[in-house]
Short mmCIF file of C-alpha atoms in Angstrom, two decimals:
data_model
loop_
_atom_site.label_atom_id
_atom_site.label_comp_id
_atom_site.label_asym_id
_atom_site.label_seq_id
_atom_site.Cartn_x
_atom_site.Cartn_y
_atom_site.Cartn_z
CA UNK X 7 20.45 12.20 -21.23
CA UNK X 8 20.28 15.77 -19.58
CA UNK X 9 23.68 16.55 -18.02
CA UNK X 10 22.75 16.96 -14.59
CA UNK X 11 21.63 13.23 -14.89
CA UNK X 12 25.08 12.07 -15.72
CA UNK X 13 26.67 14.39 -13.13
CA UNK X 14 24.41 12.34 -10.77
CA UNK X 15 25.53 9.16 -12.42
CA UNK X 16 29.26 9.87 -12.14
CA UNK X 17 28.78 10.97 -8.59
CA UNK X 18 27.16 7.86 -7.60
CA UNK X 19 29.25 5.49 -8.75
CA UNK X 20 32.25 7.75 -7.12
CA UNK X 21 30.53 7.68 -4.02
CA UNK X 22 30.04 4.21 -3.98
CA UNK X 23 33.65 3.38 -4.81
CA UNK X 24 35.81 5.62 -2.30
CA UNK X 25 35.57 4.77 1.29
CA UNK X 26 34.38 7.68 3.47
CA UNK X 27 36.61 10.23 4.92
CA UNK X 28 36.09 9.97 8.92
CA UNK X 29 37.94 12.43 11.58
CA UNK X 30 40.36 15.27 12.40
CA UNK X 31 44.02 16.14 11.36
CA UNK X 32 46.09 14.97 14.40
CA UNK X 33 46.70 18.77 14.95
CA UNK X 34 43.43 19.04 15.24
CA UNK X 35 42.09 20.50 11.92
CA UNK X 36 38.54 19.20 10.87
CA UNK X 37 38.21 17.52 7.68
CA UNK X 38 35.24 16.77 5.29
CA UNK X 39 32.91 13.82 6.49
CA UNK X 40 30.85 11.84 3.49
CA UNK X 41 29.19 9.25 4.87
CA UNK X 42 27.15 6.24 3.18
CA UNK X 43 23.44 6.03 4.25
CA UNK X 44 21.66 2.72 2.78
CA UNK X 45 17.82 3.97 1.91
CA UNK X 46 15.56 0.51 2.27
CA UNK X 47 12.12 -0.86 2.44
CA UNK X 48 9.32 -2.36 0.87
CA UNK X 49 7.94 -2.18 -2.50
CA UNK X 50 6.30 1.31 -2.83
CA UNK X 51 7.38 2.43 1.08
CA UNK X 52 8.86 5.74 -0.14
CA UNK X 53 12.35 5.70 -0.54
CA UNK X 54 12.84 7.11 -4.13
CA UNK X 55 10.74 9.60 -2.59
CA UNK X 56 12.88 10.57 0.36
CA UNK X 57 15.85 10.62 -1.57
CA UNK X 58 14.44 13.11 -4.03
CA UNK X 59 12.91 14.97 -1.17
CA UNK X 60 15.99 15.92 0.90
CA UNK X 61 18.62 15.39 -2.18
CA UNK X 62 20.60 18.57 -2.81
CA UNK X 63 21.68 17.49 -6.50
CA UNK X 64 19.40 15.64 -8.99
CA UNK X 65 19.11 12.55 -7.97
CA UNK X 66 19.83 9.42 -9.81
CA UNK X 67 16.98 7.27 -10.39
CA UNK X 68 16.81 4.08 -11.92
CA UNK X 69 13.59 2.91 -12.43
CA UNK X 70 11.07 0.84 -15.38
CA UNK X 71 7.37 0.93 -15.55
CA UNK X 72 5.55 -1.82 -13.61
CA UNK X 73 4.74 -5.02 -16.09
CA UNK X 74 1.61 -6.78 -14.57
CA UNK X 75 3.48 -9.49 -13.30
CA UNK X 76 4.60 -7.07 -10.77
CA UNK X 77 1.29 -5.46 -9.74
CA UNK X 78 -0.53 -9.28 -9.94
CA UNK X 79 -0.48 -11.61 -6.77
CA UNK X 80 2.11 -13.87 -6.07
CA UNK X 81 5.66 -14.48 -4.18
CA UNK X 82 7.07 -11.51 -5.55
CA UNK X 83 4.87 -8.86 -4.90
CA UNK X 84 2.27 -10.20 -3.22
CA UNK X 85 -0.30 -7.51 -2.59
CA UNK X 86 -0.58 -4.11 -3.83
CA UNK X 87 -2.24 -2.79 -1.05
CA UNK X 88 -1.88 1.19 -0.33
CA UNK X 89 0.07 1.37 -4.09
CA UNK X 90 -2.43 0.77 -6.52
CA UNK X 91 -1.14 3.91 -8.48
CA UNK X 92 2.26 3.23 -8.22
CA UNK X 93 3.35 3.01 -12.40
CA UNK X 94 7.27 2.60 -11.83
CA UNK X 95 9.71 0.80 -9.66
CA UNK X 96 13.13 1.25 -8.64
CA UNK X 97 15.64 -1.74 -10.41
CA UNK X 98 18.81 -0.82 -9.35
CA UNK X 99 19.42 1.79 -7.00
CA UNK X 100 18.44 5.58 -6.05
CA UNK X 101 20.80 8.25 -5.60
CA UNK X 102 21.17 11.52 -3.44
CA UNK X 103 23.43 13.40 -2.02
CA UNK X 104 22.36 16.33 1.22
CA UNK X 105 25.07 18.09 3.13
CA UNK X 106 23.93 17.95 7.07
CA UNK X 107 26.15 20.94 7.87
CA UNK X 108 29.18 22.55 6.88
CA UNK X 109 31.58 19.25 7.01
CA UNK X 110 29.70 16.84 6.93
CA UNK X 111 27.70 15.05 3.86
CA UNK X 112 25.84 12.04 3.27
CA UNK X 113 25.29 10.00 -0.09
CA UNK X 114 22.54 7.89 -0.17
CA UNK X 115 21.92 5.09 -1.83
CA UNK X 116 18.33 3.66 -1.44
CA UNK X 117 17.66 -0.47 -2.49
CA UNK X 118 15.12 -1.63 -4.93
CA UNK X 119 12.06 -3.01 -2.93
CA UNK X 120 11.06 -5.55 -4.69
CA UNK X 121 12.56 -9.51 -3.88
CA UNK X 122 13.67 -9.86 -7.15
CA UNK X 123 16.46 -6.90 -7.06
CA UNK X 124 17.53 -7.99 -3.26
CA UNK X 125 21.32 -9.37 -4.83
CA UNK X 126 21.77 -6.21 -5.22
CA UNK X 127 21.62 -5.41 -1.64
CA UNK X 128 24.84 -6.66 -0.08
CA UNK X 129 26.57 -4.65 -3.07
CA UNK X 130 24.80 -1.81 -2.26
CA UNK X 131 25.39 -1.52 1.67
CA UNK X 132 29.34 -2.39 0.91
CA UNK X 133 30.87 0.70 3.35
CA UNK X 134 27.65 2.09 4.46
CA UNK X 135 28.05 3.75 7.95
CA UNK X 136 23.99 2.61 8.42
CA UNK X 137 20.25 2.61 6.66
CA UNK X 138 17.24 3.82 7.13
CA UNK X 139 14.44 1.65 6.82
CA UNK X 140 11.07 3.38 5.58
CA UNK X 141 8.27 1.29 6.48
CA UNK X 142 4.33 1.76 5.58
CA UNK X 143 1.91 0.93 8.11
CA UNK X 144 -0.12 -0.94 6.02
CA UNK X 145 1.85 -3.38 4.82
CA UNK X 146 4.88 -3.67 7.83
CA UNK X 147 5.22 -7.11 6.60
CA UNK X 148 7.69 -5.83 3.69
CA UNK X 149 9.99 -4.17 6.24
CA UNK X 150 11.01 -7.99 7.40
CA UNK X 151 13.46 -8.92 5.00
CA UNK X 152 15.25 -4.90 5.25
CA UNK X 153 15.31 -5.55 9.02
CA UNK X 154 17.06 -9.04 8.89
CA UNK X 155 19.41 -8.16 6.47
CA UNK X 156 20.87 -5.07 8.56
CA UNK X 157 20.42 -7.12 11.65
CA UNK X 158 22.75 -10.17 10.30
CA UNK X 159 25.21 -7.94 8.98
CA UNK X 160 25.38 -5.54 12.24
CA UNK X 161 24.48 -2.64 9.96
CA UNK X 162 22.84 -0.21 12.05
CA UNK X 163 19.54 1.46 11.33
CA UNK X 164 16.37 3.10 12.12
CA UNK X 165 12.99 2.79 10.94
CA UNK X 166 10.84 5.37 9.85
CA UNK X 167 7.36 5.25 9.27
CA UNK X 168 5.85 6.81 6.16
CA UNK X 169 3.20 8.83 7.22
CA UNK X 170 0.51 7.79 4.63
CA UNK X 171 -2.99 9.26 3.83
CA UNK X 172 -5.45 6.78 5.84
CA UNK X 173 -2.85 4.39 6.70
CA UNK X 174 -3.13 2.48 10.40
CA UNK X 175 -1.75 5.33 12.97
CA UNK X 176 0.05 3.25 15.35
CA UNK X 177 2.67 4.46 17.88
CA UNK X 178 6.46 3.69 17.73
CA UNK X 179 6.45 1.73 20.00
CA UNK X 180 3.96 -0.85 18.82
CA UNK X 181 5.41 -0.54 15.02
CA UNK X 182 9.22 -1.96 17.06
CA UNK X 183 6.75 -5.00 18.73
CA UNK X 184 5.22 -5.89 15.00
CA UNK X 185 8.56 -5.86 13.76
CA UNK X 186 10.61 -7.50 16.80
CA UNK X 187 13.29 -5.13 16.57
CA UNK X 188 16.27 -5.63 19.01
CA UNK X 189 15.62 -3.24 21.85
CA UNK X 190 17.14 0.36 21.57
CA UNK X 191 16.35 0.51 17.49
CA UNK X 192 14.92 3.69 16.93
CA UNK X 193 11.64 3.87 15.35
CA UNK X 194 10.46 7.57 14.05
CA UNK X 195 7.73 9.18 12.20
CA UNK X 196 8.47 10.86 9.01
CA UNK X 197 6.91 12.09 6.08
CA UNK X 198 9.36 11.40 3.00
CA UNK X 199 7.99 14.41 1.16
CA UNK X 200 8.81 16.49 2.95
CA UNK X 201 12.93 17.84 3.40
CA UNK X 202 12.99 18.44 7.13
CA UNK X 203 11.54 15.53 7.76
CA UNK X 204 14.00 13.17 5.87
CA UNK X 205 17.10 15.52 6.78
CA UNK X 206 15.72 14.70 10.81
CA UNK X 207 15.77 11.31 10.23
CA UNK X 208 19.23 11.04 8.34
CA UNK X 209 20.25 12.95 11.82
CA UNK X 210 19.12 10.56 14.17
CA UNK X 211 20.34 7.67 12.37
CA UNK X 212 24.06 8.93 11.97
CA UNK X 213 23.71 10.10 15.53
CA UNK X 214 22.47 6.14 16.21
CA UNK X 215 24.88 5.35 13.87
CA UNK X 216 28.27 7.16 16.14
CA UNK X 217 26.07 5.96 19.71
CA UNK X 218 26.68 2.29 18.39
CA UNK X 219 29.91 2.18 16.67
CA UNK X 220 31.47 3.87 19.76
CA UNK X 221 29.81 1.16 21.90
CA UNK X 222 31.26 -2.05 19.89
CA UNK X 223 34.98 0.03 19.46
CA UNK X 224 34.87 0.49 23.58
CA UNK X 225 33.36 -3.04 23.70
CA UNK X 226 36.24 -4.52 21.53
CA UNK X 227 39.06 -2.35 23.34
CA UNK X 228 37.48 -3.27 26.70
#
């Protein structure tokens, strides 16, 4: 295995151990922010790609070659629609690392999207500050189960919508309708190959993020 890989390895599982460091010195001194972002979505909706996009190190990937059970019809996977040529799939988790700016950094950790990894999930959002959910037009129906689970556990997140190559071009505001999201969830447009746009959307969802963690902590003080 190349060492960069294990560097990435080592730095996951770090990452995903220590809690994040949040604040200033009481004297006012800043100190270094890493924050957890939770990468999630249906089967084939781009996350391994937005990770790798926007990642600053080499990101860890852990993925197998499909089998045909997973590209055949069923509960599973149900249809392949829009990822015919999809030959791999994330079984554990992704990895990446960007630096926002000077202080503050965000590891990300992105699911596997297929049901059969999802007990991984709850391991995988343990101490995550919030998620992005990537969601393909054509197929918004996988973004359900990503949604409820950040819902039920108060996780918050935003869901961006993989710009794909003739997929249904419908507006933000009908994409938080199909979905039933609670009202204020921010829905953006993104393409996941390309850095600025991931790096704009890991903005607005740690700026969503500090908007409603501020908002319970007054709420709870109040």
């Amino acid at each position: 295995m190349p060492s960069e890989s294990i560097d990435s390895d080592e730095n996951s599982r770090a990452a995903h151990r220590a809690p994040a460091n949040v604040g200033r010195t009481m004297i006012g001194e800043d100190i270094a922010l890493t924050l957890k972002i939770v990468v999630a979505g249906g089967f084939g909706a781009g996350k391994s790609t937005l990770i790798g996009s926007v990642s600053e190190i080499r990101p860890l990937h852990s993925e197998e070659e499909l089998s045909e059970s997973d590209t055949e019809s069923g509960p599973d996977r149900g249809d392949t629609g829009g990822v015919e040529r999809k030959t791999s799939t994330t079984v554990a988790m992704d990895f990446g690392r960007i630096t926002v700016h000077s202080g503050l950094s965000l590891h990300l950790f992105g699911t596997p999207g297929q049901d059969r990894f999802r007990f991984l999930w709850d391991e995988l959002c343990e101490g995550a500050l919030a998620a992005v959910v990537l969601a393909d037009t054509r197929r918004l129906e996988d973004c359900f189960a990503a949604v409820d689970h950040f819902e039920r556990r108060r996780i918050p997140f935003v869901v961006a919508v993989n710009r794909f190559p003739g997929a249904p071009d419908h507006t933000e505001h009908d994409v938080a309708q199909a979905l039933d999201l609670d009202r204020g969830t921010p829905v953006v447009l993104c393409d996941a190959r390309d850095r600025a746009s991931g790096k704009d959307v890991l903005i607005r969802t740690v700026e969503y993020a500090g908007r409603m963690h501020t908002a319970r902590l007054l709420a709870a003080v109040g």
